[in-house]
mmCIF file of C-alpha atoms and ligand atoms in Angstrom:
data_model
loop_
_atom_site.group_PDB
_atom_site.id
_atom_site.type_symbol
_atom_site.label_atom_id
_atom_site.label_comp_id
_atom_site.label_asym_id
_atom_site.label_seq_id
_atom_site.Cartn_x
_atom_site.Cartn_y
_atom_site.Cartn_z
ATOM 1 C CA MET M 1 -18.960 -22.575 6.897
ATOM 2 C CA HIS M 2 -18.595 -21.661 3.308
ATOM 3 C CA ILE M 3 -20.510 -19.770 0.349
ATOM 4 C CA HIS M 4 -20.534 -19.921 -3.143
ATOM 5 C CA ILE M 5 -20.288 -16.160 -5.134
ATOM 6 C CA VAL M 6 -20.433 -17.395 -8.921
ATOM 7 C CA PHE M 7 -19.982 -13.847 -11.083
ATOM 8 C CA ALA M 8 -21.384 -14.657 -13.826
ATOM 9 C CA PHE M 9 -20.025 -12.625 -17.430
ATOM 10 C CA LEU M 10 -21.413 -10.936 -20.179
ATOM 11 C CA THR M 11 -18.857 -14.185 -21.804
ATOM 12 C CA THR M 12 -20.421 -17.525 -21.731
ATOM 13 C CA THR M 13 -17.552 -17.747 -18.790
ATOM 14 C CA LEU M 14 -18.254 -18.583 -15.399
ATOM 15 C CA ILE M 15 -16.002 -18.842 -12.533
ATOM 16 C CA SER M 16 -16.814 -19.880 -9.127
ATOM 17 C CA VAL M 17 -14.943 -18.890 -6.439
ATOM 18 C CA VAL M 18 -15.139 -20.738 -2.829
ATOM 19 C CA LEU M 19 -14.601 -18.498 0.109
ATOM 20 C CA SER M 20 -14.242 -18.613 3.664
ATOM 21 C CA SER M 21 -16.608 -16.553 5.811
ATOM 22 C CA PRO M 22 -15.190 -15.636 9.838
ATOM 23 C CA ALA M 23 -16.789 -17.333 12.053
ATOM 24 C CA GLY M 24 -19.712 -15.236 13.291
ATOM 25 C CA LEU M 25 -20.720 -13.780 10.005
ATOM 26 C CA ASP M 26 -23.595 -14.566 8.439
ATOM 27 C CA SER M 27 -24.070 -14.618 4.838
ATOM 28 C CA SER M 28 -26.047 -11.986 4.105
ATOM 29 C CA ASP M 29 -23.726 -9.808 6.767
ATOM 30 C CA TYR M 30 -21.049 -11.025 4.832
ATOM 31 C CA ASN M 31 -22.450 -9.731 0.986
ATOM 32 C CA GLN M 32 -23.275 -6.378 2.947
ATOM 33 C CA VAL M 33 -19.797 -5.777 3.703
ATOM 34 C CA ILE M 34 -18.307 -7.116 0.659
ATOM 35 C CA LEU M 35 -21.350 -5.413 -0.919
ATOM 36 C CA GLY M 36 -22.041 -2.478 0.830
ATOM 37 C CA SER M 37 -18.980 -0.047 -0.645
ATOM 38 C CA SER M 38 -20.029 3.901 -0.801
ATOM 39 C CA SER M 39 -17.002 5.177 -2.802
ATOM 40 C CA ILE M 40 -16.471 2.729 -5.286
ATOM 41 C CA ALA M 41 -18.695 1.835 -8.328
ATOM 42 C CA ARG M 42 -18.713 -1.561 -8.850
ATOM 43 C CA PRO M 43 -19.797 -3.984 -5.871
ATOM 44 C CA TYR M 44 -16.040 -5.648 -4.312
ATOM 45 C CA GLN M 45 -14.938 -7.936 -6.338
ATOM 46 C CA TYR M 46 -13.868 -10.874 -4.811
ATOM 47 C CA VAL M 47 -10.993 -12.433 -6.672
ATOM 48 C CA ASP M 48 -8.930 -15.905 -6.287
ATOM 49 C CA GLY M 49 -6.967 -15.983 -3.313
ATOM 50 C CA GLU M 50 -8.046 -13.005 -1.631
ATOM 51 C CA LEU M 51 -9.431 -13.136 2.170
ATOM 52 C CA PRO M 52 -12.976 -11.872 3.473
ATOM 53 C CA PRO M 53 -12.123 -8.344 5.143
ATOM 54 C CA THR M 54 -10.832 -8.986 8.698
ATOM 55 C CA ASN M 55 -11.155 -6.509 12.131
ATOM 56 C CA ASP M 56 -8.642 -9.028 13.605
ATOM 57 C CA THR M 57 -6.450 -6.015 13.477
ATOM 58 C CA GLU M 58 -4.857 -3.448 15.693
ATOM 59 C CA GLY M 59 -3.225 -0.322 15.237
ATOM 60 C CA TRP M 60 -4.728 -0.209 11.509
ATOM 61 C CA ILE M 61 -8.270 -0.968 9.756
ATOM 62 C CA ASP M 62 -8.711 -3.472 7.140
ATOM 63 C CA PRO M 63 -10.019 -1.037 4.315
ATOM 64 C CA ARG M 64 -12.534 -3.386 1.934
ATOM 65 C CA LEU M 65 -14.784 -2.929 5.416
ATOM 66 C CA ASN M 66 -15.684 -0.102 4.426
ATOM 67 C CA GLY M 67 -15.093 -0.694 0.135
ATOM 68 C CA GLY M 68 -11.764 0.733 -0.005
ATOM 69 C CA ARG M 69 -8.997 -1.730 -1.088
ATOM 70 C CA LEU M 70 -5.404 -2.945 -1.059
ATOM 71 C CA LEU M 71 -4.424 -1.269 -4.077
ATOM 72 C CA ASP M 72 -4.448 2.552 -5.413
ATOM 73 C CA PHE M 73 -5.989 4.104 -8.440
ATOM 74 C CA THR M 74 -3.046 4.493 -10.506
ATOM 75 C CA THR M 75 -5.660 4.152 -13.120
ATOM 76 C CA LYS M 76 -9.558 4.145 -13.161
ATOM 77 C CA ARG M 77 -8.972 -0.320 -13.228
ATOM 78 C CA LEU M 78 -5.587 -0.417 -12.379
ATOM 79 C CA GLY M 79 -2.941 0.239 -9.296
ATOM 80 C CA GLU M 80 0.024 -0.758 -7.211
ATOM 81 C CA PRO M 81 -0.203 -2.694 -3.888
ATOM 82 C CA LEU M 82 -0.283 -0.347 -0.936
ATOM 83 C CA ASN M 83 2.089 -3.957 0.420
ATOM 84 C CA VAL M 84 3.579 -1.667 3.642
ATOM 85 C CA ILE M 85 1.434 -0.233 6.469
ATOM 86 C CA ILE M 86 2.636 1.464 9.116
ATOM 87 C CA SER M 87 0.720 0.651 12.518
ATOM 88 C CA SER M 88 -0.643 3.283 14.493
ATOM 89 C CA LEU M 89 0.812 1.903 17.619
ATOM 90 C CA SER M 90 4.444 4.019 16.065
ATOM 91 C CA ASP M 91 5.746 6.358 18.139
ATOM 92 C CA PRO M 92 3.287 9.264 17.558
ATOM 93 C CA PHE M 93 6.157 11.319 15.705
ATOM 94 C CA ILE M 94 6.281 9.169 13.240
ATOM 95 C CA LEU M 95 2.081 9.422 12.607
ATOM 96 C CA SER M 96 2.497 12.255 12.196
ATOM 97 C CA GLU M 97 3.588 14.293 8.812
ATOM 98 C CA THR M 98 6.974 16.132 9.773
ATOM 99 C CA GLY M 99 7.579 12.839 11.183
ATOM 100 C CA LEU M 100 6.988 10.423 8.083
ATOM 101 C CA HIS M 101 9.137 13.075 6.211
ATOM 102 C CA ILE M 102 12.025 12.728 8.620
ATOM 103 C CA TYR M 103 11.724 8.762 9.126
ATOM 104 C CA ALA M 104 11.666 8.421 5.552
ATOM 105 C CA LYS M 105 14.865 10.016 5.110
ATOM 106 C CA SER M 106 16.121 7.983 7.743
ATOM 107 C CA ILE M 107 15.820 4.982 5.854
ATOM 108 C CA GLY M 108 17.172 6.363 2.411
ATOM 109 C CA PHE M 109 14.699 8.408 0.955
ATOM 110 C CA SER M 110 14.346 11.799 0.351
ATOM 111 C CA GLU M 111 12.270 14.239 -1.220
ATOM 112 C CA GLU M 112 14.883 16.294 -2.858
ATOM 113 C CA CYS M 113 13.688 15.257 -6.444
ATOM 114 C CA LEU M 114 9.725 15.463 -5.235
ATOM 115 C CA GLY M 115 7.681 15.895 -8.282
ATOM 116 C CA LEU M 116 9.970 15.608 -10.798
ATOM 117 C CA HIS M 117 8.548 13.067 -13.204
ATOM 118 C CA TYR M 118 5.814 12.537 -10.976
ATOM 119 C CA GLY M 119 2.865 14.776 -12.172
ATOM 120 C CA HIS M 120 0.820 11.954 -12.007
ATOM 121 C CA LEU M 121 -0.981 11.650 -8.760
ATOM 122 C CA HIS M 122 -1.927 8.643 -7.271
ATOM 123 C CA GLU M 123 -5.352 7.899 -5.759
ATOM 124 C CA ALA M 124 -6.234 5.486 -2.993
ATOM 125 C CA ASP M 125 -9.205 4.202 -1.224
ATOM 126 C CA LEU M 126 -8.496 3.239 2.616
ATOM 127 C CA GLY M 127 -12.549 2.369 3.681
ATOM 128 C CA ASP M 128 -12.027 5.794 6.101
ATOM 129 C CA GLY M 129 -15.057 7.471 4.152
ATOM 130 C CA LEU M 130 -12.849 9.299 2.027
ATOM 131 C CA GLY M 131 -13.152 8.000 -0.556
ATOM 132 C CA ARG M 132 -10.517 7.867 -3.094
ATOM 133 C CA LYS M 133 -8.039 10.592 -1.935
ATOM 134 C CA GLN M 134 -4.760 11.820 -3.343
ATOM 135 C CA GLU M 135 -1.328 10.296 -1.967
ATOM 136 C CA HIS M 136 -0.480 12.860 1.029
ATOM 137 C CA PHE M 137 3.115 11.501 0.635
ATOM 138 C CA LEU M 138 6.218 10.737 -1.962
ATOM 139 C CA ALA M 139 9.347 10.407 -0.785
ATOM 140 C CA ARG M 140 12.591 8.978 -3.155
ATOM 141 C CA GLN M 141 15.526 7.229 -2.780
ATOM 142 C CA HIS M 142 17.872 9.634 -1.898
ATOM 143 C CA TYR M 143 20.801 10.327 -4.271
ATOM 144 C CA PHE M 144 23.001 13.642 -5.074
ATOM 145 C CA PRO M 145 21.874 16.275 -7.147
ATOM 146 C CA ILE M 146 23.502 16.094 -10.008
ATOM 147 C CA GLY M 147 23.652 19.206 -12.063
ATOM 148 C CA GLY M 148 20.329 20.733 -11.010
ATOM 149 C CA THR M 149 18.922 17.232 -11.846
ATOM 150 C CA CYS M 150 18.804 13.898 -9.806
ATOM 151 C CA TRP M 151 21.039 11.704 -9.863
ATOM 152 C CA GLU M 152 18.267 8.813 -8.183
ATOM 153 C CA SER M 153 16.004 9.890 -11.677
ATOM 154 C CA VAL M 154 18.763 9.768 -14.004
ATOM 155 C CA ARG M 155 19.216 5.896 -12.552
ATOM 156 C CA GLY M 156 15.858 4.465 -11.196
ATOM 157 C CA GLY M 157 15.608 3.316 -7.640
ATOM 158 C CA HIS M 158 13.139 3.212 -5.108
ATOM 159 C CA HIS M 159 10.222 5.746 -3.891
ATOM 160 C CA PHE M 160 6.605 5.113 -2.073
ATOM 161 C CA ARG M 161 3.728 6.720 -1.336
ATOM 162 C CA ALA M 162 2.179 7.091 1.575
ATOM 163 C CA TRP M 163 -2.006 8.089 2.511
ATOM 164 C CA ARG M 164 -3.148 8.211 5.589
ATOM 165 C CA GLN M 165 -5.924 6.807 7.119
ATOM 166 C CA ASN M 166 -8.292 9.093 8.954
ATOM 167 C CA GLY M 167 -11.427 10.313 8.006
ATOM 168 C CA THR M 168 -14.420 9.155 10.122
ATOM 169 C CA LEU M 169 -15.475 6.161 9.293
ATOM 170 C CA ALA M 170 -11.903 4.061 10.098
ATOM 171 C CA ASN M 171 -9.857 6.605 11.966
ATOM 172 C CA SER M 172 -7.123 4.797 12.412
ATOM 173 C CA GLY M 173 -3.836 7.710 12.045
ATOM 174 C CA ALA M 174 -1.899 4.712 10.083
ATOM 175 C CA TRP M 175 0.064 5.302 6.941
ATOM 176 C CA PHE M 176 -0.366 2.920 3.962
ATOM 177 C CA ILE M 177 2.324 2.628 1.455
ATOM 178 C CA GLY M 178 2.732 1.938 -1.853
ATOM 179 C CA ALA M 179 6.539 0.659 -2.386
ATOM 180 C CA SER M 180 8.265 -0.025 -5.339
ATOM 181 C CA LYS M 181 11.372 0.166 -7.500
ATOM 182 C CA GLU M 182 11.804 1.772 -10.960
ATOM 183 C CA GLN M 183 14.190 0.969 -13.981
ATOM 184 C CA ASP M 184 16.225 3.241 -15.350
ATOM 185 C CA SER M 185 14.766 7.039 -16.869
ATOM 186 C CA SER M 186 15.177 5.393 -20.400
ATOM 187 C CA LYS M 187 12.579 3.240 -19.592
ATOM 188 C CA ASN M 188 10.537 5.839 -18.842
ATOM 189 C CA HIS M 189 10.290 5.179 -14.856
ATOM 190 C CA LYS M 190 8.246 1.134 -15.508
ATOM 191 C CA ILE M 191 8.616 -0.141 -12.145
ATOM 192 C CA ASP M 192 11.523 -2.834 -12.330
ATOM 193 C CA GLU M 193 10.021 -6.374 -13.264
ATOM 194 C CA ASP M 194 9.919 -7.826 -9.654
ATOM 195 C CA GLY M 195 9.430 -4.402 -8.227
ATOM 196 C CA TYR M 196 6.567 -4.309 -5.862
ATOM 197 C CA ASN M 197 7.714 -6.920 -3.666
ATOM 198 C CA LEU M 198 11.485 -5.610 -4.347
ATOM 199 C CA GLY M 199 10.517 -1.940 -3.451
ATOM 200 C CA ARG M 200 8.206 -3.306 0.109
ATOM 201 C CA ASP M 201 10.814 -5.794 1.057
ATOM 202 C CA TYR M 202 14.196 -1.899 0.778
ATOM 203 C CA VAL M 203 11.448 -0.262 3.181
ATOM 204 C CA VAL M 204 10.973 -3.625 5.369
ATOM 205 C CA ASP M 205 14.509 -4.661 5.834
ATOM 206 C CA ARG M 206 15.586 -0.209 6.279
ATOM 207 C CA ALA M 207 13.324 -0.438 8.973
ATOM 208 C CA VAL M 208 13.864 -3.772 11.305
ATOM 209 C CA SER M 209 17.517 -3.260 10.543
ATOM 210 C CA GLY M 210 17.238 0.193 12.354
ATOM 211 C CA SER M 211 17.634 3.668 11.165
ATOM 212 C CA ARG M 212 18.552 7.123 12.700
ATOM 213 C CA SER M 213 17.815 10.925 12.797
ATOM 214 C CA ASN M 214 18.117 14.198 14.513
ATOM 215 C CA GLY M 215 19.897 11.950 17.025
ATOM 216 C CA VAL M 216 16.660 9.430 17.691
ATOM 217 C CA TRP M 217 17.075 5.765 16.539
ATOM 218 C CA TRP M 218 14.266 4.108 14.861
ATOM 219 C CA LYS M 219 13.252 0.762 14.489
ATOM 220 C CA ALA M 220 10.107 -1.719 13.340
ATOM 221 C CA GLU M 221 8.735 -4.407 14.209
ATOM 222 C CA VAL M 222 7.065 -6.386 11.027
ATOM 223 C CA GLU M 223 4.317 -8.910 11.088
ATOM 224 C CA TRP M 224 3.399 -10.177 7.289
ATOM 225 C CA ARG M 225 -0.580 -10.641 6.096
ATOM 226 C CA GLU M 226 -1.657 -12.359 3.792
ATOM 227 C CA GLY M 227 -4.348 -12.663 2.125
ATOM 228 C CA LEU M 228 -5.328 -8.539 1.936
ATOM 229 C CA LEU M 229 -4.243 -8.715 -0.988
ATOM 230 C CA GLN M 230 -4.388 -10.682 -4.482
ATOM 231 C CA ARG M 231 -1.024 -12.477 -5.110
ATOM 232 C CA GLY M 232 -0.832 -12.200 -9.170
ATOM 233 C CA ARG M 233 -0.595 -9.429 -11.217
ATOM 234 C CA SER M 234 -4.596 -8.712 -11.800
ATOM 235 C CA GLY M 235 -5.471 -5.429 -11.842
ATOM 236 C CA VAL M 236 -2.425 -3.923 -10.861
ATOM 237 C CA ASN M 237 -0.502 -1.788 -13.374
ATOM 238 C CA HIS M 238 2.368 -2.178 -15.777
ATOM 239 C CA ALA M 239 0.710 -6.097 -15.258
ATOM 240 C CA ILE M 240 3.676 -7.020 -12.865
ATOM 241 C CA SER M 241 3.487 -9.743 -10.828
ATOM 242 C CA GLN M 242 3.629 -9.249 -7.192
ATOM 243 C CA ASP M 243 2.853 -11.615 -3.910
ATOM 244 C CA GLY M 244 -0.106 -10.509 -2.371
ATOM 245 C CA ARG M 245 2.004 -9.885 1.144
ATOM 246 C CA VAL M 246 1.452 -6.973 3.093
ATOM 247 C CA ALA M 247 3.696 -6.088 6.100
ATOM 248 C CA ILE M 248 2.691 -4.001 8.724
ATOM 249 C CA LEU M 249 5.187 -2.228 10.617
ATOM 250 C CA THR M 250 5.084 -0.712 14.148
ATOM 251 C CA VAL M 251 8.513 2.127 14.264
ATOM 252 C CA HIS M 252 9.720 2.379 17.699
ATOM 253 C CA ARG M 253 11.900 5.086 19.183
ATOM 254 C CA LEU M 254 14.271 3.519 20.710
HETATM 255 C C1 NAG T 301 -15.104 -8.875 14.210
HETATM 256 O O1 NAG T 301 -15.899 -9.749 13.319
HETATM 257 C C2 NAG T 301 -16.306 -10.679 13.967
HETATM 258 C C3 NAG T 301 -17.222 -11.480 13.190
HETATM 259 O O2 NAG T 301 -17.143 -11.686 11.737
HETATM 260 C C4 NAG T 301 -17.175 -10.023 15.062
HETATM 261 O O3 NAG T 301 -17.816 -11.257 16.450
HETATM 262 C C5 NAG T 301 -16.692 -9.398 16.173
HETATM 263 O O4 NAG T 301 -17.535 -8.759 16.972
HETATM 264 C C6 NAG T 301 -15.987 -8.134 15.452
HETATM 265 N N1 NAG T 301 -15.280 -7.564 16.543
HETATM 266 C C7 NAG T 301 -14.869 -6.574 16.234
HETATM 267 C C8 NAG T 301 -14.492 -5.523 18.019
HETATM 268 O O5 NAG T 301 -16.121 -6.060 15.892
HETATM 269 C C1 NAG T 302 -5.568 13.350 7.007
HETATM 270 O O1 NAG T 302 -4.411 13.237 6.630
HETATM 271 C C2 NAG T 302 -3.737 14.256 5.383
HETATM 272 C C3 NAG T 302 -1.744 14.011 5.855
HETATM 273 O O2 NAG T 302 -1.435 14.532 6.921
HETATM 274 C C4 NAG T 302 -4.198 15.516 5.623
HETATM 275 O O3 NAG T 302 -3.421 16.172 5.180
HETATM 276 C C5 NAG T 302 -5.720 15.892 5.309
HETATM 277 O O4 NAG T 302 -5.461 17.172 5.959
HETATM 278 C C6 NAG T 302 -6.161 15.031 6.964
HETATM 279 N N1 NAG T 302 -7.767 14.461 7.119
HETATM 280 C C7 NAG T 302 -8.533 14.545 7.605
HETATM 281 C C8 NAG T 302 -9.790 14.641 7.527
HETATM 282 O O5 NAG T 302 -7.871 14.696 9.027
#
Protein backbone atom coordinates (compact mmCIF):
# COMPACT_ATOMS: atom_id res chain seq x y z
CA MET A 1 0.00 0.00 0.00
CA HIS A 2 1.23 3.47 -0.82
CA ILE A 3 0.37 6.74 0.71
CA HIS A 4 1.16 10.07 -0.78
CA ILE A 5 2.29 12.87 1.43
CA VAL A 6 2.28 16.27 -0.15
CA PHE A 7 4.26 18.97 1.56
CA ALA A 8 3.15 22.41 0.46
CA PHE A 9 5.82 24.95 1.20
CA LEU A 10 5.26 28.67 1.55
CA THR A 11 6.68 29.11 -1.86
CA THR A 12 4.92 27.81 -4.90
CA THR A 13 6.93 24.64 -4.68
CA LEU A 14 5.03 21.43 -4.32
CA ILE A 15 6.97 18.32 -3.55
CA SER A 16 5.26 14.99 -3.67
CA VAL A 17 6.86 12.11 -1.90
CA VAL A 18 5.62 8.61 -2.38
CA LEU A 19 6.34 6.37 0.55
CA SER A 20 5.84 2.70 1.04
CA SER A 21 4.08 1.85 4.24
CA PRO A 22 4.97 -1.39 6.02
CA ALA A 23 2.31 -4.09 5.94
CA GLY A 24 -0.25 -3.88 8.68
CA LEU A 25 0.09 -0.17 9.28
CA ASP A 26 -2.74 1.94 7.93
CA SER A 27 -2.22 5.56 7.05
CA SER A 28 -3.59 7.00 10.28
CA ASP A 29 -1.31 4.79 12.40
CA TYR A 30 1.46 5.76 10.10
CA ASN A 31 0.90 9.47 10.52
CA GLN A 32 0.79 9.03 14.26
CA VAL A 33 4.08 7.25 14.22
CA ILE A 34 5.63 9.89 12.05
CA LEU A 35 4.01 12.99 13.39
CA GLY A 36 3.69 11.96 17.02
CA SER A 37 7.06 13.40 17.86
CA SER A 38 7.37 14.68 21.40
CA SER A 39 10.87 16.03 21.32
CA ILE A 40 11.16 17.68 17.93
CA ALA A 41 9.19 20.84 17.42
CA ARG A 42 8.66 20.23 13.72
CA PRO A 43 6.80 17.14 12.55
CA TYR A 44 8.97 14.34 11.30
CA GLN A 45 9.73 15.25 7.73
CA TYR A 46 10.05 12.38 5.38
CA VAL A 47 12.65 12.82 2.79
CA ASP A 48 13.13 11.00 -0.44
CA GLY A 49 15.27 7.92 0.01
CA GLU A 50 14.32 7.35 3.63
CA LEU A 51 12.15 4.33 4.47
CA PRO A 52 9.45 4.41 7.17
CA PRO A 53 10.55 3.68 10.76
CA THR A 54 11.10 -0.02 11.23
CA ASN A 55 10.63 -2.35 14.19
CA ASP A 56 12.47 -5.08 12.34
CA THR A 57 15.56 -4.68 14.51
CA GLU A 58 17.28 -6.64 17.23
CA GLY A 59 19.59 -5.06 19.77
CA TRP A 60 18.64 -1.47 18.93
CA ILE A 61 15.45 0.52 18.33
CA ASP A 62 14.85 2.77 15.34
CA PRO A 63 15.02 6.30 16.86
CA ARG A 64 12.45 7.52 14.33
CA LEU A 65 9.72 5.42 15.96
CA ASN A 66 9.57 8.07 18.65
CA GLY A 67 10.61 11.35 17.10
CA GLY A 68 14.35 10.81 16.97
CA ARG A 69 16.59 10.77 13.93
CA LEU A 70 19.80 9.31 12.55
CA LEU A 71 21.42 12.72 12.24
CA ASP A 72 22.79 14.30 15.38
CA PHE A 73 22.21 17.99 16.16
CA THR A 74 25.45 19.81 15.46
CA THR A 75 23.56 23.05 15.05
CA LYS A 76 19.87 23.74 15.46
CA ARG A 77 19.11 22.28 12.05
CA LEU A 78 22.19 20.56 10.71
CA GLY A 79 23.60 17.30 11.90
CA GLU A 80 26.17 14.63 11.31
CA PRO A 81 25.08 11.10 10.44
CA LEU A 82 24.84 8.45 13.17
CA ASN A 83 26.36 5.96 10.79
CA VAL A 84 27.40 3.15 13.14
CA ILE A 85 25.30 1.36 15.75
CA ILE A 86 26.81 -1.09 18.25
CA SER A 87 23.88 -3.36 18.98
CA SER A 88 23.12 -4.56 22.48
CA LEU A 89 23.58 -8.12 21.26
CA SER A 90 27.27 -7.27 21.64
CA ASP A 91 29.34 -8.46 24.57
CA PRO A 92 28.03 -6.72 27.73
CA PHE A 93 31.47 -5.26 28.43
CA ILE A 94 31.34 -3.25 25.17
CA LEU A 95 27.99 -1.81 26.22
CA SER A 96 29.44 -0.30 29.38
CA GLU A 97 31.09 3.09 29.18
CA THR A 98 34.45 1.77 30.37
CA GLY A 99 34.14 -1.09 27.92
CA LEU A 100 33.53 1.22 24.99
CA HIS A 101 36.57 3.30 25.96
CA ILE A 102 38.80 0.24 26.03
CA TYR A 103 37.29 -1.16 22.84
CA ALA A 104 37.70 2.18 21.04
CA LYS A 105 41.36 2.13 21.97
CA SER A 106 41.74 -1.37 20.56
CA ILE A 107 40.50 -0.23 17.14
CA GLY A 108 42.83 2.77 17.03
CA PHE A 109 41.16 5.55 19.00
CA SER A 110 42.23 7.25 22.17
CA GLU A 111 40.97 10.00 24.41
CA GLU A 112 44.27 11.72 24.93
CA CYS A 113 43.26 14.73 22.91
CA LEU A 114 39.74 14.83 24.16
CA GLY A 115 38.34 18.28 24.51
CA LEU A 116 41.32 20.10 23.06
CA HIS A 117 39.45 21.38 20.08
CA TYR A 118 35.95 20.36 20.88
CA GLY A 119 34.35 22.92 23.09
CA HIS A 120 31.22 22.26 21.13
CA LEU A 121 29.28 19.17 22.18
CA HIS A 122 26.80 17.64 19.78
CA GLU A 123 23.37 16.44 20.76
CA ALA A 124 21.30 13.55 19.45
CA ASP A 125 17.73 12.38 19.83
CA LEU A 126 17.64 8.59 19.90
CA GLY A 127 13.87 8.42 20.31
CA ASP A 128 14.28 6.95 23.79
CA GLY A 129 12.22 9.61 25.56
CA LEU A 130 15.20 11.66 26.70
CA GLY A 131 14.93 14.12 23.81
CA ARG A 132 18.14 15.71 22.60
CA LYS A 133 20.98 14.66 24.81
CA GLN A 134 24.65 15.55 24.78
CA GLU A 135 27.18 13.07 23.52
CA HIS A 136 28.35 10.58 26.13
CA PHE A 137 31.70 9.88 24.61
CA LEU A 138 34.20 11.18 22.08
CA ALA A 139 37.12 9.17 20.79
CA ARG A 140 39.86 10.37 18.47
CA GLN A 141 42.30 8.46 16.39
CA HIS A 142 45.38 7.66 18.38
CA TYR A 143 48.59 9.56 17.77
CA PHE A 144 51.44 10.35 20.08
CA PRO A 145 51.32 13.67 21.85
CA ILE A 146 54.11 15.85 20.47
CA GLY A 147 55.38 18.91 22.31
CA GLY A 148 52.44 18.96 24.65
CA THR A 149 49.92 18.94 21.86
CA CYS A 150 48.23 16.12 20.05
CA TRP A 151 49.70 15.15 16.73
CA GLU A 152 46.32 13.95 15.61
CA SER A 153 44.92 17.40 16.23
CA VAL A 154 47.52 18.88 13.95
CA ARG A 155 47.12 16.30 11.24
CA GLY A 156 43.42 15.67 11.32
CA GLY A 157 42.09 12.19 11.47
CA HIS A 158 39.31 9.95 12.52
CA HIS A 159 37.00 10.49 15.41
CA PHE A 160 33.62 9.46 16.66
CA ARG A 161 30.99 10.58 19.10
CA ALA A 162 28.73 8.11 20.86
CA TRP A 163 25.39 8.18 22.60
CA ARG A 164 23.74 5.35 24.50
CA GLN A 165 20.09 4.59 23.77
CA ASN A 166 18.92 4.21 27.34
CA GLY A 167 15.81 6.29 27.98
CA THR A 168 12.74 4.41 29.15
CA LEU A 169 10.94 4.60 25.77
CA ALA A 170 13.71 2.72 23.98
CA ASN A 171 16.00 1.21 26.53
CA SER A 172 18.05 -0.95 24.18
CA GLY A 173 21.47 -0.09 25.62
CA ALA A 174 22.88 0.19 22.08
CA TRP A 175 25.57 2.76 21.22
CA PHE A 176 24.76 5.15 18.37
CA ILE A 177 27.93 6.53 16.83
CA GLY A 178 28.66 9.38 14.47
CA ALA A 179 32.01 8.64 12.82
CA SER A 180 33.89 10.98 10.52
CA LYS A 181 37.29 11.88 9.18
CA GLU A 182 38.68 15.40 9.42
CA GLN A 183 41.07 17.44 7.38
CA ASP A 184 44.14 18.90 9.08
CA SER A 185 43.86 21.74 11.56
CA SER A 186 44.90 24.42 9.10
CA LYS A 187 41.46 23.85 7.65
CA ASN A 188 39.90 24.36 11.08
CA HIS A 189 38.78 20.79 11.68
CA LYS A 190 36.53 20.56 8.70
CA ILE A 191 35.23 17.17 7.77
CA ASP A 192 36.98 15.68 4.73
CA GLU A 193 35.20 15.51 1.46
CA ASP A 194 33.48 12.09 1.85
CA GLY A 195 34.59 12.25 5.50
CA TYR A 196 31.42 10.68 6.91
CA ASN A 197 31.59 7.59 4.73
CA LEU A 198 35.35 7.30 5.28
CA GLY A 199 35.01 7.68 9.04
CA ARG A 200 32.34 5.00 9.23
CA ASP A 201 34.23 2.59 7.01
CA TYR A 202 37.39 3.03 9.09
CA VAL A 203 35.54 1.96 12.24
CA VAL A 204 33.78 -0.93 10.49
CA ASP A 205 36.94 -2.25 8.80
CA ARG A 206 38.87 -2.34 12.04
CA ALA A 207 35.99 -3.78 14.05
CA VAL A 208 35.36 -6.54 11.53
CA SER A 209 39.08 -7.38 11.17
CA GLY A 210 39.27 -7.92 14.91
CA SER A 211 41.21 -6.19 17.64
CA ARG A 212 42.76 -6.85 21.01
CA SER A 213 42.80 -5.08 24.34
CA ASN A 214 44.19 -6.24 27.69
CA GLY A 215 44.58 -9.77 26.36
CA VAL A 216 41.02 -10.02 25.07
CA TRP A 217 40.25 -10.40 21.36
CA TRP A 218 37.23 -8.72 19.82
CA LYS A 219 35.61 -9.25 16.46
CA ALA A 220 32.50 -7.65 15.05
CA GLU A 221 29.84 -8.81 12.64
CA VAL A 222 28.31 -6.13 10.46
CA GLU A 223 24.87 -5.71 8.94
CA TRP A 224 24.35 -2.80 6.56
CA ARG A 225 21.08 -0.88 6.63
CA GLU A 226 19.78 1.60 4.10
CA GLY A 227 16.78 3.88 4.41
CA LEU A 228 17.34 4.97 8.04
CA LEU A 229 19.07 8.06 6.75
CA GLN A 230 18.64 9.99 3.56
CA ARG A 231 21.51 9.71 1.14
CA GLY A 232 23.06 13.04 0.14
CA ARG A 233 23.87 16.31 1.87
CA SER A 234 20.47 17.63 2.83
CA GLY A 235 20.49 18.63 6.51
CA VAL A 236 24.06 17.43 6.84
CA ASN A 237 26.67 19.59 8.59
CA HIS A 238 29.27 21.15 6.23
CA ALA A 239 27.00 20.11 3.30
CA ILE A 240 29.12 17.01 2.86
CA SER A 241 27.36 14.25 1.04
CA GLN A 242 27.10 10.77 2.56
CA ASP A 243 25.73 7.53 1.20
CA GLY A 244 22.97 7.01 3.81
CA ARG A 245 24.21 3.57 4.85
CA VAL A 246 24.35 2.65 8.52
CA ALA A 247 26.55 -0.18 9.83
CA ILE A 248 25.06 -2.25 12.64
CA LEU A 249 27.93 -3.86 14.53
CA THR A 250 27.67 -6.72 16.97
CA VAL A 251 30.96 -7.07 18.80
CA HIS A 252 31.86 -10.52 20.12
CA ARG A 253 34.51 -11.54 22.61
CA LEU A 254 36.60 -14.34 21.07
C1 LIG B 1 5.98 -4.22 14.04
O1 LIG B 1 5.11 -3.43 13.28
C2 LIG B 1 4.06 -4.16 12.68
C3 LIG B 1 3.24 -3.20 11.86
O2 LIG B 1 4.06 -2.50 11.01
C4 LIG B 1 3.20 -4.84 13.73
O3 LIG B 1 2.21 -5.61 13.11
C5 LIG B 1 4.08 -5.71 14.61
O4 LIG B 1 3.31 -6.23 15.66
C6 LIG B 1 5.25 -4.92 15.18
N1 LIG B 1 6.13 -5.82 15.88
C7 LIG B 1 6.61 -5.54 17.08
C8 LIG B 1 7.52 -6.55 17.65
O5 LIG B 1 6.31 -4.52 17.69
C1 LIG C 1 22.59 6.56 29.83
O1 LIG C 1 23.94 6.25 29.54
C2 LIG C 1 24.82 7.34 29.73
C3 LIG C 1 26.17 6.93 29.20
O2 LIG C 1 26.72 5.88 29.89
C4 LIG C 1 24.83 7.77 31.18
O3 LIG C 1 25.68 8.87 31.34
C5 LIG C 1 23.41 8.13 31.59
O4 LIG C 1 23.37 8.42 32.97
C6 LIG C 1 22.44 7.01 31.29
N1 LIG C 1 21.09 7.48 31.49
C7 LIG C 1 20.14 6.72 32.03
C8 LIG C 1 18.79 7.34 32.10
O5 LIG C 1 20.37 5.57 32.43
